[in-house]
Every structure is written in C-alpha cells, then in structure tokens.
Amino acid sequence: MSPKDEQTLRNMVFTLESAWNAADSVAWANLFAEDADFIHILGVHYIGRPAIEAGHRVIWDTIYKGSKNKLVVEKIRPVGPEVAVVFVVGELTFYDNGVERHIKARPTLVAQKVGDSWQIAAFQNTLVAEAMTAEDKDRLVQQHPFKAADSAAGGR
C-alpha cells in the first residue's frame, strides 16, 4: 500500500470522527459505498448508504444527541492493492439524563479503492463491554432506538 493510500484511509477515519461530532449523517454516510454493509454496536445490520444515513440521523437526534467521538486508527492491514482492513479504537462520550457516560468500541472497516478514491464497503462496530458497568450496558441496550433484534431503516 502506498503512503498516499494509507494517509487517505487515516483521513477517512478522521472525517468519520468529524461527521460524528457534527452530527452530520450525510457527511458520515457519504464515506460509504452505495451498497455498503454496516453493523452497529448492538448488532443491527444496515444495508446501503441511505439506511446508514437514516440510522445515524436517528441516533444523533436521540440517544447520542450532543455526543462526541474520538476515533484513532490502530492498524491498517492491506489485503490487496485496492482493499484494506482498518482497525480503529473509539471512545464515545454521551449524556444520559444529564449524566456523562462513556463507551469504548472497536470499529473495523473494510475500505475499497474505486478509481482514485477510497470508500467503506463494510463496517462492524464492536462494544468493548468490560469498559462499562453492567448497569450502563443494560441502560444502553434499553435506551438505544434500534436494539439488536430490531429491523428498521433498512436494517436486518
């Protein structure tokens, strides 16, 4: 992988972070392929850019309104000249009834080069459960607008 491609992938993650912190679901979704797969932290599977955009618009209007996310690239693993797996560590701060809460996660994305640009083909976000108390984890699952068993906004 060229240094330019590696920097482009790092910039992609920075742009994800910026879009999250601005609650900009369109900017967030524009980093994804039109037919991308996205599995969020509770296991809901969104298929396609419109579903990814809609799902994030909902969480930024509800449970994660005003939240801030810090995303750091841990490793980039090329798996071919036009495909790479990007391992990220995320730290999310959000507010639950005025109480500051924190979530640690490990997003993993598969990026594909199309022409001269990169886009996210698949994204899997995994909760680092040991970083939360059992009470906080239960509260997150109960308050999340799309629980793992749900099938909304194009999710499965």
XYZ file of N, CA and C in Angstrom:
468
model
N 0.856 -1.180 0.000
C 0.000 0.000 0.000
C 0.893 1.231 0.000
N 0.528 2.184 -0.812
C 1.332 3.401 -0.897
C 1.107 4.272 0.341
N 2.111 5.078 0.690
C 1.921 6.011 1.807
C 0.725 6.956 1.574
N 0.493 7.320 0.308
C -0.649 8.194 -0.006
C -1.970 7.497 0.309
N -2.099 6.215 -0.068
C -3.328 5.474 0.231
C -3.512 5.309 1.733
N -2.421 5.017 2.444
C -2.531 4.882 3.901
C -2.992 6.186 4.535
N -2.441 7.306 4.080
C -2.864 8.600 4.622
C -4.322 8.890 4.280
N -4.749 8.507 3.091
C -6.144 8.698 2.694
C -7.075 7.919 3.628
N -6.700 6.700 3.995
C -7.522 5.904 4.911
C -7.540 6.523 6.308
N -6.413 7.029 6.762
C -6.387 7.720 8.068
C -7.282 8.959 8.026
N -7.222 9.684 6.911
C -8.080 10.872 6.756
C -9.554 10.483 6.725
N -9.869 9.318 6.150
C -11.251 8.840 6.117
C -11.780 8.660 7.541
N -10.963 8.084 8.401
C -11.377 7.876 9.794
C -11.527 9.224 10.500
N -10.620 10.148 10.229
C -10.748 11.486 10.808
C -12.044 12.158 10.340
N -12.394 11.962 9.070
C -13.636 12.534 8.535
C -14.851 11.883 9.190
N -14.782 10.570 9.459
C -15.864 9.905 10.205
C -16.028 10.557 11.576
N -14.912 10.762 12.258
C -14.954 11.387 13.578
C -15.564 12.790 13.497
N -15.132 13.564 12.532
C -15.652 14.929 12.374
C -17.145 14.925 12.072
N -17.573 14.011 11.194
C -19.001 13.923 10.861
C -19.807 13.522 12.090
N -19.300 12.569 12.875
C -19.996 12.169 14.111
C -20.136 13.385 15.021
N -19.036 14.069 15.269
C -19.043 15.180 16.226
C -19.874 16.364 15.760
N -20.129 16.445 14.477
C -21.015 17.479 13.931
C -22.446 16.958 13.776
N -22.675 15.678 14.124
C -23.984 15.030 13.931
C -24.459 15.181 12.495
N -23.532 14.996 11.562
C -23.807 15.171 10.137
C -23.943 13.795 9.481
N -25.164 13.304 9.437
C -25.407 11.954 8.924
C -25.118 11.846 7.434
N -25.274 12.923 6.695
C -24.990 12.889 5.256
C -23.489 12.773 5.019
N -22.694 13.595 5.714
C -21.234 13.507 5.574
C -20.735 12.140 6.014
N -21.307 11.606 7.093
C -20.949 10.269 7.583
C -21.223 9.234 6.492
N -22.433 9.228 5.978
C -22.840 8.201 5.011
C -22.103 8.328 3.679
N -21.699 9.527 3.312
C -21.012 9.713 2.036
C -19.657 9.018 1.965
N -19.136 8.587 3.088
C -17.866 7.853 3.095
C -18.055 6.380 2.741
N -19.315 5.945 2.673
C -19.638 4.543 2.435
C -20.009 4.303 0.979
N -19.728 3.083 0.518
C -20.182 2.661 -0.812
C -21.711 2.674 -0.826
N -22.280 2.859 -1.987
C -23.741 2.893 -2.113
C -24.395 1.641 -1.535
N -23.732 0.485 -1.682
C -24.291 -0.788 -1.197
C -23.563 -1.316 0.038
N -22.966 -0.423 0.819
C -22.174 -0.819 1.988
C -23.001 -1.576 3.020
N -22.300 -2.386 3.796
C -22.882 -3.078 4.947
C -22.351 -2.420 6.209
N -23.259 -2.177 7.170
C -22.879 -1.520 8.424
C -23.568 -2.264 9.569
N -22.771 -2.769 10.487
C -23.326 -3.425 11.674
C -22.988 -2.552 12.871
N -24.038 -2.037 13.513
C -23.781 -1.113 14.614
C -23.511 -1.847 15.919
N -23.245 -1.080 16.938
C -22.726 -1.577 18.201
C -23.635 -2.603 18.898
N -24.929 -2.592 18.567
C -25.846 -3.580 19.148
C -26.233 -4.672 18.157
N -25.591 -4.691 16.989
C -25.764 -5.793 16.060
C -26.740 -5.597 14.924
N -27.392 -4.442 14.831
C -28.303 -4.214 13.712
C -27.481 -4.051 12.436
N -27.953 -4.656 11.355
C -27.252 -4.662 10.074
C -27.975 -3.724 9.107
N -27.337 -2.610 8.788
C -27.864 -1.683 7.795
C -27.235 -2.013 6.453
N -28.037 -2.002 5.418
C -27.552 -2.298 4.081
C -27.794 -1.085 3.196
N -26.708 -0.510 2.699
C -26.798 0.620 1.784
C -26.633 1.966 2.458
N -26.096 2.894 1.698
C -25.831 4.248 2.193
C -27.082 4.936 2.742
N -28.256 4.846 2.085
C -29.437 5.516 2.654
C -29.809 4.992 4.043
N -29.704 3.692 4.270
C -30.037 3.131 5.584
C -29.008 3.550 6.630
N -27.745 3.606 6.231
C -26.685 4.047 7.145
C -26.913 5.507 7.537
N -27.252 6.318 6.575
C -27.513 7.740 6.861
C -28.717 7.884 7.787
N -29.805 7.205 7.482
C -31.028 7.321 8.295
C -30.799 6.827 9.720
N -30.097 5.721 9.862
C -29.827 5.181 11.193
C -29.009 6.139 12.041
N -28.037 6.788 11.439
C -27.228 7.731 12.207
C -27.986 9.026 12.493
N -28.827 9.435 11.584
C -29.644 10.621 11.854
C -30.513 10.379 13.089
N -31.071 9.179 13.202
C -31.924 8.847 14.351
C -31.128 8.883 15.651
N -29.957 8.264 15.696
C -29.225 8.223 16.972
C -28.697 9.598 17.358
N -28.365 10.454 16.364
C -27.888 11.790 16.704
C -29.028 12.716 17.105
N -30.263 12.303 16.846
C -31.423 13.059 17.315
C -31.950 12.516 18.646
N -31.422 11.362 19.077
C -31.941 10.725 20.299
C -30.796 10.415 21.263
N -30.473 9.158 21.437
C -29.539 8.708 22.471
C -28.170 9.374 22.402
N -27.658 9.662 21.207
C -26.319 10.239 21.081
C -26.333 11.719 20.697
N -27.453 12.382 20.965
C -27.535 13.822 20.703
C -26.475 14.533 21.549
N -25.663 15.330 20.899
C -24.616 16.074 21.603
C -23.394 15.242 21.969
N -23.329 14.020 21.492
C -22.198 13.148 21.831
C -20.937 13.565 21.083
N -19.820 13.114 21.587
C -18.524 13.345 20.942
C -17.797 12.010 20.860
N -17.158 11.791 19.720
C -16.464 10.540 19.470
C -15.016 10.837 19.127
N -14.126 10.057 19.675
C -12.698 10.141 19.339
C -12.330 8.817 18.698
N -11.913 8.860 17.423
C -11.549 7.662 16.671
C -10.063 7.704 16.356
N -9.371 6.610 16.668
C -7.937 6.520 16.427
C -7.659 5.251 15.630
N -6.964 5.405 14.520
C -6.569 4.242 13.724
C -5.501 3.480 14.487
N -5.786 2.208 14.719
C -4.839 1.349 15.414
C -3.921 0.627 14.423
N -4.506 0.209 13.301
C -3.739 -0.557 12.326
C -4.459 -0.531 10.982
N -3.683 -0.494 9.923
C -4.222 -0.649 8.576
C -3.583 -1.899 7.990
N -4.429 -2.827 7.574
C -3.943 -4.090 7.018
C -4.398 -4.221 5.573
N -3.490 -3.972 4.619
C -3.863 -4.166 3.224
C -4.118 -5.653 2.958
N -5.165 -5.941 2.213
C -5.446 -7.334 1.828
C -5.446 -7.480 0.311
N -4.979 -6.475 -0.356
C -4.860 -6.449 -1.806
C -4.533 -5.030 -2.214
N -4.290 -4.798 -3.490
C -3.918 -3.449 -3.922
C -5.043 -2.422 -3.790
N -6.284 -2.903 -3.708
C -7.412 -1.969 -3.655
C -8.367 -2.251 -2.500
N -7.901 -3.011 -1.502
C -8.736 -3.324 -0.339
C -7.863 -3.287 0.917
N -8.414 -2.710 1.978
C -7.699 -2.668 3.253
C -8.695 -2.802 4.395
N -8.229 -3.435 5.465
C -8.994 -3.501 6.708
C -8.378 -2.467 7.639
N -9.237 -1.612 8.197
C -8.775 -0.550 9.086
C -9.347 -0.822 10.478
N -8.438 -1.016 11.432
C -8.818 -1.268 12.822
C -8.749 0.054 13.580
N -9.838 0.368 14.273
C -9.979 1.660 14.940
C -10.344 1.431 16.397
N -9.916 2.338 17.246
C -10.350 2.369 18.637
C -11.179 3.630 18.800
N -12.378 3.480 19.373
C -13.268 4.622 19.548
C -13.620 4.845 21.001
N -13.717 6.110 21.370
C -14.179 6.489 22.709
C -15.279 7.514 22.545
N -16.483 7.116 22.944
C -17.673 7.955 22.793
C -18.083 8.505 24.147
N -18.353 9.800 24.168
C -18.908 10.447 25.357
C -20.303 10.931 24.995
N -21.286 10.537 25.812
C -22.657 10.992 25.592
C -23.299 11.245 26.947
N -24.504 11.775 26.927
C -25.179 12.154 28.175
C -26.498 11.427 28.297
N -26.704 10.835 29.449
C -27.916 10.088 29.759
C -28.587 10.790 30.933
N -29.680 11.520 30.646
C -30.369 12.304 31.680
C -29.404 13.227 32.415
N -28.518 13.860 31.652
C -27.567 14.804 32.225
C -26.318 14.183 32.803
N -26.254 12.862 32.861
C -25.087 12.173 33.409
C -24.160 11.787 32.262
N -22.895 12.189 32.383
C -21.921 11.854 31.344
C -21.631 10.357 31.368
N -21.692 9.752 30.190
C -21.415 8.318 30.027
C -20.322 8.157 28.985
N -19.629 7.014 29.066
C -18.544 6.722 28.131
C -18.682 5.307 27.594
N -18.411 5.170 26.314
C -18.404 3.856 25.664
C -17.082 3.730 24.924
N -16.472 2.576 25.058
C -15.306 2.259 24.238
C -15.742 1.210 23.230
N -15.255 1.363 22.005
C -15.633 0.442 20.941
C -14.430 0.194 20.045
N -14.544 -0.852 19.244
C -13.519 -1.196 18.275
C -14.170 -1.318 16.901
N -14.352 -0.190 16.212
C -14.864 -0.262 14.845
C -13.806 -0.869 13.917
N -14.258 -1.709 13.032
C -13.398 -2.276 11.995
C -14.076 -2.005 10.669
N -13.314 -1.448 9.736
C -13.914 -1.175 8.443
C -13.088 -1.796 7.328
N -13.796 -2.190 6.301
C -13.168 -2.684 5.082
C -13.342 -1.591 4.050
N -12.208 -1.074 3.571
C -12.242 0.001 2.588
C -11.810 -0.542 1.233
N -12.444 -0.002 0.208
C -12.165 -0.439 -1.156
C -11.838 0.792 -1.993
N -10.791 0.654 -2.784
C -10.401 1.746 -3.671
C -11.180 1.619 -4.970
N -11.852 2.691 -5.335
C -12.618 2.740 -6.577
C -12.088 3.930 -7.358
N -11.402 3.652 -8.463
C -10.743 4.727 -9.190
C -9.619 5.279 -8.337
N -9.665 6.565 -8.073
C -8.634 7.207 -7.250
C -9.077 7.443 -5.815
N -10.296 7.011 -5.464
C -10.784 7.293 -4.119
C -11.105 6.002 -3.368
N -11.165 6.123 -2.054
C -11.493 5.001 -1.179
C -12.890 5.204 -0.608
N -13.599 4.106 -0.399
C -14.904 4.158 0.256
C -15.034 2.932 1.158
N -15.893 3.058 2.134
C -16.098 1.976 3.090
C -17.114 0.999 2.512
N -16.702 -0.252 2.365
C -17.587 -1.299 1.847
C -18.309 -2.012 2.984
N -17.635 -2.144 4.132
C -18.230 -2.822 5.286
C -17.681 -2.193 6.558
N -18.537 -2.137 7.584
C -18.178 -1.516 8.866
C -18.822 -2.342 9.966
N -18.027 -2.761 10.931
C -18.516 -3.530 12.075
C -18.069 -2.807 13.333
N -18.999 -2.394 14.165
C -18.661 -1.716 15.409
C -18.898 -2.669 16.567
N -17.865 -2.879 17.369
C -17.950 -3.822 18.478
C -17.747 -3.090 19.795
N -18.691 -3.233 20.703
C -18.621 -2.645 22.031
C -17.541 -3.331 22.852
N -16.713 -2.549 23.526
C -15.760 -3.096 24.481
C -16.501 -3.159 25.809
N -17.131 -4.291 26.056
C -18.072 -4.428 27.169
C -17.412 -4.271 28.530
N -16.175 -4.729 28.679
C -15.556 -4.632 30.004
C -15.287 -3.194 30.415
N -15.393 -2.263 29.487
C -15.194 -0.853 29.804
C -16.448 -0.225 30.400
N -17.539 -0.993 30.498
C -18.802 -0.471 31.013
C -19.249 -1.283 32.217
N -20.005 -0.645 33.097
C -20.631 -1.395 34.172
C -21.824 -2.151 33.584
N -22.267 -3.186 34.260
C -23.433 -3.942 33.802
C -24.651 -3.033 33.724
N -24.784 -2.134 34.687
C -25.914 -1.202 34.696
C -25.873 -0.284 33.477
N -24.687 0.243 33.154
C -24.565 1.116 31.985
C -24.865 0.360 30.704
N -24.405 -0.890 30.608
C -24.656 -1.685 29.403
C -26.150 -1.954 29.253
N -26.826 -2.326 30.334
C -28.274 -2.557 30.280
C -29.012 -1.284 29.870
N -28.606 -0.153 30.427
C -29.252 1.124 30.101
C -29.055 1.444 28.618
N -27.852 1.225 28.108
C -27.579 1.491 26.700
C -28.485 0.654 25.810
N -28.579 -0.621 26.099
C -29.411 -1.514 25.279
C -30.874 -1.103 25.354
N -31.367 -0.765 26.535
C -32.771 -0.396 26.694
C -33.109 0.935 26.036
N -32.185 1.884 26.070
C -32.477 3.219 25.545
C -32.132 3.376 24.077
N -31.365 2.454 23.534
C -30.960 2.601 22.138
C -32.191 2.484 21.240
N -32.352 3.412 20.280
C -33.548 3.379 19.435
C -33.624 2.139 18.548
N -32.512 1.523 18.235
C -32.505 0.317 17.411
C -31.757 -0.769 18.149
N -32.497 -1.624 18.790
C -31.891 -2.720 19.545
C -31.515 -3.837 18.587
N -30.691 -4.750 19.051
C -30.158 -5.801 18.208
C -31.250 -6.601 17.494
N -32.396 -6.774 18.093
C -33.457 -7.589 17.480
C -34.319 -6.785 16.506
N -34.130 -5.461 16.499
C -34.956 -4.623 15.626
C -34.596 -4.802 14.162
N -35.524 -4.410 13.332
C -35.300 -4.444 11.883
C -35.929 -3.190 11.300
N -35.188 -2.078 11.388
C -35.741 -0.799 10.945
C -34.754 -0.088 10.040
N -35.231 0.870 9.307
C -34.413 1.739 8.451
C -33.498 0.956 7.531
N -34.019 -0.120 6.986
C -33.216 -0.907 6.043
C -32.328 -1.902 6.731
N -32.438 -2.024 8.046
C -31.602 -2.968 8.783
C -32.169 -4.359 8.700
N -31.370 -5.306 9.117
C -31.782 -6.712 9.143
C -31.713 -7.254 10.525
